[in-house]
Amino acid sequence: MSETDTSAPLLEAKNVVVEFPMKGFRKAPFRVLHGVSLDIHPGETVGLVGESGSGKTTIGRAILGLVEPAAGTITFDGQDITRLHRKERRKLSDSIQVVFQDPYTSLNPTMTVGDILSEPLLVKADLKGSARTRIRELLDQVGLPSGAVDKFPREFSGGQRQRVAIARALALSPRLVVCDEPVSALDLSTQARVLDLFIEIQERTGVAYLFVSHDLSVVRHISHRVAVMYKGNIVEYGDGDQVTSEPVHPYTQKLLMSAPVANPVRQRERRIERHTMLAASSKEGHN
Amino acid sequence: MTEATTALTNAPLPVAPGRVSITRAVLRNPLGLSALIILTLIILISVVAPFFAPHSPTEVKIDKILAMPSSDYPLGGDGAGRDVFSRLIWAGQNTLLGALIAVSISLVLGSVAGLVAGYFGKVFDTTFSWAANILMALPAMIVLLALYQTLGGSVYSTMAVFGVMLSPGFFRLVRNQVIAVKNELYVDAARVSGLSDARIISRHILRVVRSPIIIQTAIIGGIAIIIQSGLEFLGLGDPATPTWGGMLQDAFSNIYINPAGILWPGLIIAATVASLVLLGNAIRDELGGPRASAARPRAKPRHGHAHARTQGTEALNPGSGNGPLLRVRDLHVGYGSIENPLTVVRGVSFDVTAGEIVGIVGESGSGKTQTAFSILGLLPRGGRVLSGSIKFRGRDITFAPGNEMQKIRGRDLSYIPQEPMSNLDPSFTIGHQLVEPMQAVFKISKAEARKRSLVLLARVGIADPERTFRSYPHEISGGMAQRVLIAGAVSCGPKLLIADEPTTALDVTVQAEVLDLLRDLQREMGMGIVLVTHNFGVVADLCDRVVVMQNGRVVETNDAETLFSAPSDPYTQALLAATLDDSPPRPPLAVTAAGTSKGKL
């Protein structure tokens, strides 16, 4: 185990290809990922930004073992986890966890918060006895009162539900959490608080995040490094500041220019800049 | 960011009723409760028949043949001189047992097969679905009649076969439910948590399919009793064993001598079956709630907020000739009962002058969309304007009747929705959906409307208008669909356009294009726009003036530049501070600071 070796990546994806079968006899499968490579170090946040259909969610699901890659390898802590059997995969549950986008459908509406949080603990025999204490600890960590245990998800607001989902992901002290658009369903102010919670937990526990989002400013806020996805490929991958402030790839530039700034004066400038950029690129296209 | 966001209210934990068990839910429902009482009575009396029935079911008294009710025979005698009352009770045992056999077999067979087929899919699904389809294609009554003799003339074995024939009902129900639940995110989360398939099925899947199974059981139970009685009425079954169907047959053959005799077995069959169906309905009604409330709850306003200010709206519009294009004053919108409505908009006032873009911005539950809908006269069911006034072009439209609003909408007042796709009818072409309203509004020919539509489609930036005109909604992208809706909204040259989160469902690059389009169209046509949004970037890009809403109230109205550079209300300040535009990017992870050990949380 290379737990103390920070130079080696915790997770490494190499040339991952994912295809979905198409409906119809002998139709060629639809290729969602065209050989994506990615590495995440312990304690690091790698932001994955892209628009709908770019394949950003699929790479997260491949890492979680929810879809099987057609080619390429994914290694976690030196172990090849590309195509694991259910049994071996289940052993990984205390290392890799997930927070989904929609806090309304990622929590079973018929279960209490206590039931939801005890679920991952049930799998580990040694944790069964101390489950109640652990649940209280988890609720405390995500800023929910311990009275939440007996309540149902529907009794909580979106932000509070997402906190429950985060607590569930943290239950087994994982080393990597795949966060799939965890704040995009939340209000602006809630979003800011939940992002701060993510950062605070990371600084305290050294967990690594793969942070998938369509919002460049969210990714910029939380990520050490940022990867930009476009049509199943990573088109740019580098330090967060560089990618989100001075992007090199034309698509990243377009993405950055398209996001409106909450300031009328600066937004006007950005708009003009964007129009100039688009005009220039369409001219190039014609030549 | 943290300091600023503390200004935002932290919602307290809600207090709501906890788990509602199925039993308690049904007991609360008067219909369910009475059905349950009747069923329990019938079952109990049948079970204790040997102690309860005054006579043996086979005891014959010659003088009581088709006798009228007496103290000895409370419901009279049947064609063979036996006590109808006692026989009804004894027959309950046999009839209910037959139904129980049929229900149990179909329940176990159908549910297990449905679970396996739905959860594991593939070969299981193909095989079981095929078998279910075959069973459903067989005419049950004929099969049962044919099998009756082969099976040795026993009603019970016939009912067992009937159970198998009923099992596709459970199979299809459970299979479809399981497939729906299997793809829920919480099942994915359970998988990532390392739960085994057996545990996922018992913890997540069974919970969801449980109540539909109970409802189906009640209804299948009723069907089983009817079919069984039907078979016995046709003369199948042992004439020595009392059954409700057999009693019906006996009474029917003597109907001219004693017409009332048919009443008792008929009544008990009807009461039992009706109770079963009503019980099923009651369970469905009571359990309908939690499933629905799993969805996003409607935002409720929180009480006790101090800053209700509508500042500067009067001052900002000093006598602009004929007055503003739109004038909203002290608008209150509520839902629910007349005496005690749930108020979602409380005293909103603002103006829109001609050619002005006004943004209404706020978080979910702020009442911004409700305000927009009340201007359009399109509040969802149950919602209405409680007080206040809405004046459009000098005319009070607050309580204008539907047909009058219809004349205003689509001419002077237009609307762009949030979800472009769900606002296009999937069964009509884009062209049809553009042409039809144009013909209605302008009274022009189809060809003329078509010509105008193509010009509009080209104007909103659609590359191949002819092709899009012929396309169905599913053949175009979300961005294209929004352009089509914008084309439709501006087709009549409106004076005021209400756009409800018009770019929220779109990708950011498409959003930028749609915002450009809206800006250009507004300049060309000089219309006023009310833009409802939660995104301050969109506001900054487009709006001249901004109304900030919180909990149904306006907390600040300001021109865009002042709002962003010097917001006056603490809530606006906090919201602006929560935007991440100016937050510094996170620096690269220093190797030394990296989490070198797996910290215990």
GROMACS .gro file of C-alpha atoms in nm, chain B residues 205-500:
model
  296
  492ILE     CA    1  -3.670  -0.238  -0.360
  493LEU     CA    2  -3.918  -0.420  -0.138
  494ARG     CA    3  -4.006  -0.101   0.048
  495VAL     CA    4  -4.120   0.061  -0.271
  496VAL     CA    5  -4.308  -0.235  -0.420
  497ARG     CA    6  -4.469  -0.327  -0.088
  498SER     CA    7  -4.771  -0.103  -0.103
  499PRO     CA    8  -4.865  -0.170  -0.467
  500ILE     CA    9  -4.844  -0.542  -0.387
  501ILE     CA   10  -5.084  -0.501  -0.094
  502ILE     CA   11  -5.329  -0.310  -0.311
  503GLN     CA   12  -5.306  -0.568  -0.588
  504THR     CA   13  -5.359  -0.848  -0.335
  505ALA     CA   14  -5.687  -0.698  -0.218
  506ILE     CA   15  -5.813  -0.661  -0.572
  507ILE     CA   16  -5.699  -1.008  -0.682
  508GLY     CA   17  -5.868  -1.149  -0.371
  509GLY     CA   18  -6.196  -0.997  -0.487
  510ILE     CA   19  -6.152  -1.137  -0.839
  511ALA     CA   20  -6.073  -1.483  -0.700
  512ILE     CA   21  -6.396  -1.488  -0.497
  513ILE     CA   22  -6.603  -1.384  -0.798
  514ILE     CA   23  -6.448  -1.641  -1.034
  515GLN     CA   24  -6.477  -1.917  -0.778
  516SER     CA   25  -6.841  -1.836  -0.709
  517GLY     CA   26  -6.897  -1.825  -1.081
  518LEU     CA   27  -6.753  -2.174  -1.127
  519GLU     CA   28  -6.967  -2.309  -0.844
  520PHE     CA   29  -7.271  -2.134  -0.980
  521LEU     CA   30  -7.215  -2.322  -1.305
  522GLY     CA   31  -7.242  -2.641  -1.105
  523LEU     CA   32  -6.877  -2.729  -1.053
  524GLY     CA   33  -6.761  -2.831  -0.711
  525ASP     CA   34  -6.887  -3.078  -0.455
  526PRO     CA   35  -7.262  -3.023  -0.400
  527ALA     CA   36  -7.217  -3.150  -0.042
  528THR     CA   37  -6.971  -2.871   0.048
  529PRO     CA   38  -7.145  -2.542   0.111
  530THR     CA   39  -7.006  -2.252  -0.092
  531TRP     CA   40  -7.143  -1.908  -0.170
  532GLY     CA   41  -7.149  -1.989  -0.539
  533GLY     CA   42  -7.325  -2.320  -0.475
  534MET     CA   43  -7.584  -2.148  -0.259
  535LEU     CA   44  -7.639  -1.897  -0.535
  536GLN     CA   45  -7.705  -2.181  -0.775
  537ASP     CA   46  -7.955  -2.345  -0.539
  538ALA     CA   47  -8.135  -2.016  -0.486
  539PHE     CA   48  -8.136  -1.945  -0.859
  540SER     CA   49  -8.300  -2.276  -0.944
  541ASN     CA   50  -8.579  -2.192  -0.697
  542ILE     CA   51  -8.605  -1.827  -0.792
  543TYR     CA   52  -8.975  -1.851  -0.893
  544ILE     CA   53  -9.073  -2.013  -0.565
  545ASN     CA   54  -8.855  -1.803  -0.333
  546PRO     CA   55  -8.712  -1.496  -0.508
  547ALA     CA   56  -8.561  -1.361  -0.181
  548GLY     CA   57  -8.334  -1.662  -0.148
  549ILE     CA   58  -8.088  -1.529  -0.401
  550LEU     CA   59  -8.041  -1.218  -0.192
  551TRP     CA   60  -7.826  -1.366   0.091
  552PRO     CA   61  -7.543  -1.536  -0.099
  553GLY     CA   62  -7.548  -1.244  -0.344
  554LEU     CA   63  -7.519  -0.991  -0.062
  555ILE     CA   64  -7.232  -1.166   0.114
  556ILE     CA   65  -7.033  -1.202  -0.211
  557ALA     CA   66  -7.092  -0.838  -0.295
  558ALA     CA   67  -7.001  -0.720   0.057
  559THR     CA   68  -6.679  -0.921   0.065
  560VAL     CA   69  -6.560  -0.824  -0.282
  561ALA     CA   70  -6.658  -0.459  -0.239
  562SER     CA   71  -6.476  -0.444   0.095
  563LEU     CA   72  -6.163  -0.589  -0.061
  564VAL     CA   73  -6.168  -0.338  -0.347
  565LEU     CA   74  -6.247  -0.045  -0.117
  566LEU     CA   75  -5.968  -0.152   0.116
  567GLY     CA   76  -5.729  -0.158  -0.179
  568ASN     CA   77  -5.843   0.189  -0.284
  569ALA     CA   78  -5.808   0.322   0.070
  570ILE     CA   79  -5.452   0.193   0.094
  571ARG     CA   80  -5.371   0.348  -0.243
  572ASP     CA   81  -5.517   0.682  -0.139
  573GLU     CA   82  -5.336   0.689   0.191
  574LEU     CA   83  -5.003   0.579   0.052
  575GLY     CA   84  -5.025   0.805  -0.249
  576GLY     CA   85  -4.893   1.087  -0.032
  577PRO     CA   86  -4.540   0.977   0.059
  578ARG     CA   87  -4.459   0.879  -0.296
  579ALA     CA   88  -4.560   1.221  -0.418
  580SER     CA   89  -4.382   1.405  -0.143
  581ALA     CA   90  -4.060   1.232  -0.237
  582ALA     CA   91  -4.055   1.489  -0.509
  583ARG     CA   92  -3.944   1.842  -0.453
  584PRO     CA   93  -4.173   2.004  -0.200
  585ARG     CA   94  -4.337   2.327  -0.298
  586ALA     CA   95  -4.144   2.604  -0.140
  587LYS     CA   96  -4.328   2.749   0.153
  588PRO     CA   97  -4.260   3.099   0.269
  589ARG     CA   98  -4.101   3.135   0.606
  590HIS     CA   99  -4.267   3.362   0.852
  591GLY     CA  100  -4.130   3.647   1.050
  592HIS     CA  101  -3.914   3.832   0.806
  593ALA     CA  102  -3.864   4.191   0.891
  594HIS     CA  103  -3.747   4.364   0.577
  595ALA     CA  104  -4.047   4.414   0.358
  596ARG     CA  105  -3.950   4.715   0.161
  597THR     CA  106  -4.054   4.838  -0.174
  598GLN     CA  107  -3.821   5.121  -0.207
  599GLY     CA  108  -3.796   5.370  -0.483
  600THR     CA  109  -4.044   5.215  -0.725
  601GLU     CA  110  -4.250   5.533  -0.737
  602ALA     CA  111  -3.950   5.757  -0.763
  603LEU     CA  112  -3.795   5.561  -1.046
  604ASN     CA  113  -4.087   5.624  -1.276
  605PRO     CA  114  -4.167   5.990  -1.268
  606GLY     CA  115  -4.470   6.038  -1.489
  607SER     CA  116  -4.352   5.865  -1.806
  608GLY     CA  117  -4.624   5.994  -2.034
  609ASN     CA  118  -4.896   5.732  -2.033
  610GLY     CA  119  -4.750   5.568  -1.726
  611PRO     CA  120  -4.552   5.246  -1.721
  612LEU     CA  121  -4.616   4.947  -1.949
  613LEU     CA  122  -4.673   4.725  -1.648
  614ARG     CA  123  -4.758   4.844  -1.302
  615VAL     CA  124  -4.777   4.591  -1.017
  616ARG     CA  125  -4.894   4.724  -0.682
  617ASP     CA  126  -4.902   4.547  -0.346
  618LEU     CA  127  -4.963   4.209  -0.508
  619HIS     CA  128  -5.059   3.920  -0.280
  620VAL     CA  129  -5.084   3.568  -0.418
  621GLY     CA  130  -5.207   3.272  -0.215
  622TYR     CA  131  -5.290   2.903  -0.236
  623GLY     CA  132  -5.543   2.688  -0.058
  624SER     CA  133  -5.859   2.776   0.130
  625ILE     CA  134  -6.026   3.117   0.115
  626GLU     CA  135  -6.024   3.163   0.494
  627ASN     CA  136  -5.667   3.055   0.553
  628PRO     CA  137  -5.463   3.077   0.234
  629LEU     CA  138  -5.094   3.003   0.217
  630THR     CA  139  -4.953   3.334   0.097
  631VAL     CA  140  -4.655   3.299  -0.138
  632VAL     CA  141  -4.637   3.657  -0.267
  633ARG     CA  142  -4.689   3.931  -0.007
  634GLY     CA  143  -4.709   4.286  -0.126
  635VAL     CA  144  -4.495   4.298  -0.437
  636SER     CA  145  -4.480   4.628  -0.627
  637PHE     CA  146  -4.274   4.718  -0.931
  638ASP     CA  147  -4.303   4.886  -1.271
  639VAL     CA  148  -4.181   4.800  -1.618
  640THR     CA  149  -4.160   5.086  -1.866
  641ALA     CA  150  -4.177   5.027  -2.240
  642GLY     CA  151  -3.857   4.882  -2.378
  643GLU     CA  152  -3.712   4.810  -2.036
  644ILE     CA  153  -3.569   4.479  -1.914
  645VAL     CA  154  -3.654   4.418  -1.550
  646GLY     CA  155  -3.506   4.121  -1.370
  647ILE     CA  156  -3.689   3.950  -1.084
  648VAL     CA  157  -3.423   3.761  -0.896
  649GLY     CA  158  -3.443   3.541  -0.589
  650GLU     CA  159  -3.387   3.191  -0.458
  651SER     CA  160  -3.634   2.905  -0.471
  652GLY     CA  161  -3.947   2.988  -0.274
  653SER     CA  162  -3.900   3.361  -0.310
  654GLY     CA  163  -4.223   3.396  -0.508
  655LYS     CA  164  -4.060   3.526  -0.826
  656THR     CA  165  -4.224   3.273  -1.056
  657GLN     CA  166  -4.562   3.315  -0.882
  658THR     CA  167  -4.539   3.689  -0.947
  659ALA     CA  168  -4.469   3.626  -1.316
  660PHE     CA  169  -4.756   3.377  -1.345
  661SER     CA  170  -5.004   3.617  -1.185
  662ILE     CA  171  -4.914   3.883  -1.443
  663LEU     CA  172  -4.988   3.630  -1.715
  664GLY     CA  173  -5.307   3.520  -1.541
  665LEU     CA  174  -5.171   3.166  -1.546
  666LEU     CA  175  -5.139   3.078  -1.178
  667PRO     CA  176  -5.140   2.702  -1.122
  668ARG     CA  177  -5.455   2.535  -0.987
  669GLY     CA  178  -5.550   2.656  -0.645
  670GLY     CA  179  -5.353   2.976  -0.673
  671ARG     CA  180  -5.509   3.320  -0.699
  672VAL     CA  181  -5.440   3.688  -0.652
  673LEU     CA  182  -5.559   3.778  -0.303
  674SER     CA  183  -5.520   4.153  -0.328
  675GLY     CA  184  -5.327   4.425  -0.503
  676SER     CA  185  -5.340   4.531  -0.866
  677ILE     CA  186  -5.170   4.456  -1.195
  678LYS     CA  187  -5.206   4.721  -1.464
  679PHE     CA  188  -5.091   4.644  -1.815
  680ARG     CA  189  -5.088   4.939  -2.059
  681GLY     CA  190  -5.304   5.134  -1.820
  682ARG     CA  191  -5.567   4.862  -1.797
  683ASP     CA  192  -5.634   4.670  -1.477
  684ILE     CA  193  -5.591   4.301  -1.554
  685THR     CA  194  -5.568   4.178  -1.194
  686PHE     CA  195  -5.893   3.988  -1.203
  687ALA     CA  196  -5.955   3.987  -1.577
  688PRO     CA  197  -6.157   3.680  -1.678
  689GLY     CA  198  -5.990   3.400  -1.873
  690ASN     CA  199  -6.123   3.489  -2.217
  691GLU     CA  200  -6.011   3.850  -2.182
  692MET     CA  201  -5.662   3.744  -2.072
  693GLN     CA  202  -5.651   3.509  -2.366
  694LYS     CA  203  -5.692   3.806  -2.600
  695ILE     CA  204  -5.406   3.990  -2.430
  696ARG     CA  205  -5.177   3.690  -2.412
  697GLY     CA  206  -5.028   3.601  -2.746
  698ARG     CA  207  -5.075   3.959  -2.874
  699ASP     CA  208  -4.938   4.218  -2.636
  700LEU     CA  209  -4.818   3.983  -2.365
  701SER     CA  210  -4.593   3.684  -2.436
  702TYR     CA  211  -4.420   3.416  -2.238
  703ILE     CA  212  -4.100   3.210  -2.259
  704PRO     CA  213  -4.091   2.910  -2.025
  705GLN     CA  214  -3.806   2.749  -1.837
  706GLU     CA  215  -3.827   2.400  -1.985
  707PRO     CA  216  -3.838   2.444  -2.363
  708MET     CA  217  -3.889   2.075  -2.433
  709SER     CA  218  -4.191   2.022  -2.209
  710ASN     CA  219  -4.357   2.326  -2.362
  711LEU     CA  220  -4.359   2.184  -2.712
  712ASP     CA  221  -4.616   1.919  -2.795
  713PRO     CA  222  -4.425   1.606  -2.900
  714SER     CA  223  -4.700   1.492  -3.137
  715PHE     CA  224  -4.698   1.799  -3.365
  716THR     CA  225  -4.425   1.941  -3.588
  717ILE     CA  226  -4.253   2.263  -3.488
  718GLY     CA  227  -4.409   2.428  -3.792
  719HIS     CA  228  -4.760   2.332  -3.691
  720GLN     CA  229  -4.708   2.471  -3.342
  721LEU     CA  230  -4.589   2.804  -3.481
  722VAL     CA  231  -4.846   2.838  -3.760
  723GLU     CA  232  -5.160   2.756  -3.567
  724PRO     CA  233  -5.147   3.034  -3.305
  725MET     CA  234  -5.042   3.283  -3.573
  726GLN     CA  235  -5.346   3.198  -3.783
  727ALA     CA  236  -5.568   3.238  -3.481
  728VAL     CA  237  -5.425   3.572  -3.372
  729PHE     CA  238  -5.375   3.745  -3.706
  730LYS     CA  239  -5.653   3.572  -3.902
  731ILE     CA  240  -5.411   3.502  -4.186
  732SER     CA  241  -5.390   3.213  -4.430
  733LYS     CA  242  -5.184   2.905  -4.357
  734ALA     CA  243  -4.938   2.989  -4.635
  735GLU     CA  244  -4.889   3.339  -4.501
  736ALA     CA  245  -4.836   3.208  -4.147
  737ARG     CA  246  -4.588   2.956  -4.279
  738LYS     CA  247  -4.394   3.229  -4.457
  739ARG     CA  248  -4.381   3.439  -4.143
  740SER     CA  249  -4.275   3.139  -3.931
  741LEU     CA  250  -3.981   3.062  -4.159
  742VAL     CA  251  -3.866   3.425  -4.142
  743LEU     CA  252  -3.893   3.413  -3.762
  744LEU     CA  253  -3.703   3.084  -3.737
  745ALA     CA  254  -3.424   3.231  -3.945
  746ARG     CA  255  -3.432   3.544  -3.727
  747VAL     CA  256  -3.385   3.348  -3.402
  748GLY     CA  257  -3.070   3.195  -3.544
  749ILE     CA  258  -3.188   2.857  -3.667
  750ALA     CA  259  -2.954   2.752  -3.946
  751ASP     CA  260  -3.199   2.550  -4.157
  752PRO     CA  261  -3.547   2.695  -4.094
  753GLU     CA  262  -3.719   2.471  -4.353
  754ARG     CA  263  -3.591   2.155  -4.189
  755THR     CA  264  -3.666   2.269  -3.834
  756PHE     CA  265  -4.015   2.371  -3.949
  757ARG     CA  266  -4.079   2.011  -4.053
  758SER     CA  267  -3.912   1.857  -3.744
  759TYR     CA  268  -4.078   1.714  -3.438
  760PRO     CA  269  -3.964   1.846  -3.097
  761HIS     CA  270  -3.760   1.532  -3.017
  762GLU     CA  271  -3.551   1.588  -3.327
  763ILE     CA  272  -3.406   1.919  -3.210
  764SER     CA  273  -3.177   2.016  -2.921
  765GLY     CA  274  -3.282   2.203  -2.607
  766GLY     CA  275  -3.120   2.523  -2.728
  767MET     CA  276  -3.302   2.499  -3.061
  768ALA     CA  277  -3.629   2.433  -2.880
  769GLN     CA  278  -3.583   2.748  -2.674
  770ARG     CA  279  -3.516   2.945  -2.993
  771VAL     CA  280  -3.836   2.805  -3.141
  772LEU     CA  281  -4.032   2.913  -2.832
  773ILE     CA  282  -3.875   3.258  -2.849
  774ALA     CA  283  -3.977   3.275  -3.215
  775GLY     CA  284  -4.332   3.185  -3.114
  776ALA     CA  285  -4.333   3.437  -2.829
  777VAL     CA  286  -4.224   3.731  -3.046
  778SER     CA  287  -4.429   3.628  -3.351
  779CYS     CA  288  -4.712   3.863  -3.254
  780GLY     CA  289  -4.488   4.159  -3.172
  781PRO     CA  290  -4.563   4.170  -2.800
  782LYS     CA  291  -4.527   4.483  -2.589
  783LEU     CA  292  -4.418   4.280  -2.289
  784LEU     CA  293  -4.237   3.948  -2.277
  785ILE     CA  294  -4.229   3.744  -1.957
  786ALA     CA  295  -3.935   3.507  -1.950
  787ASP     CA  296  -3.930   3.256  -1.663
   0.00000   0.00000   0.00000
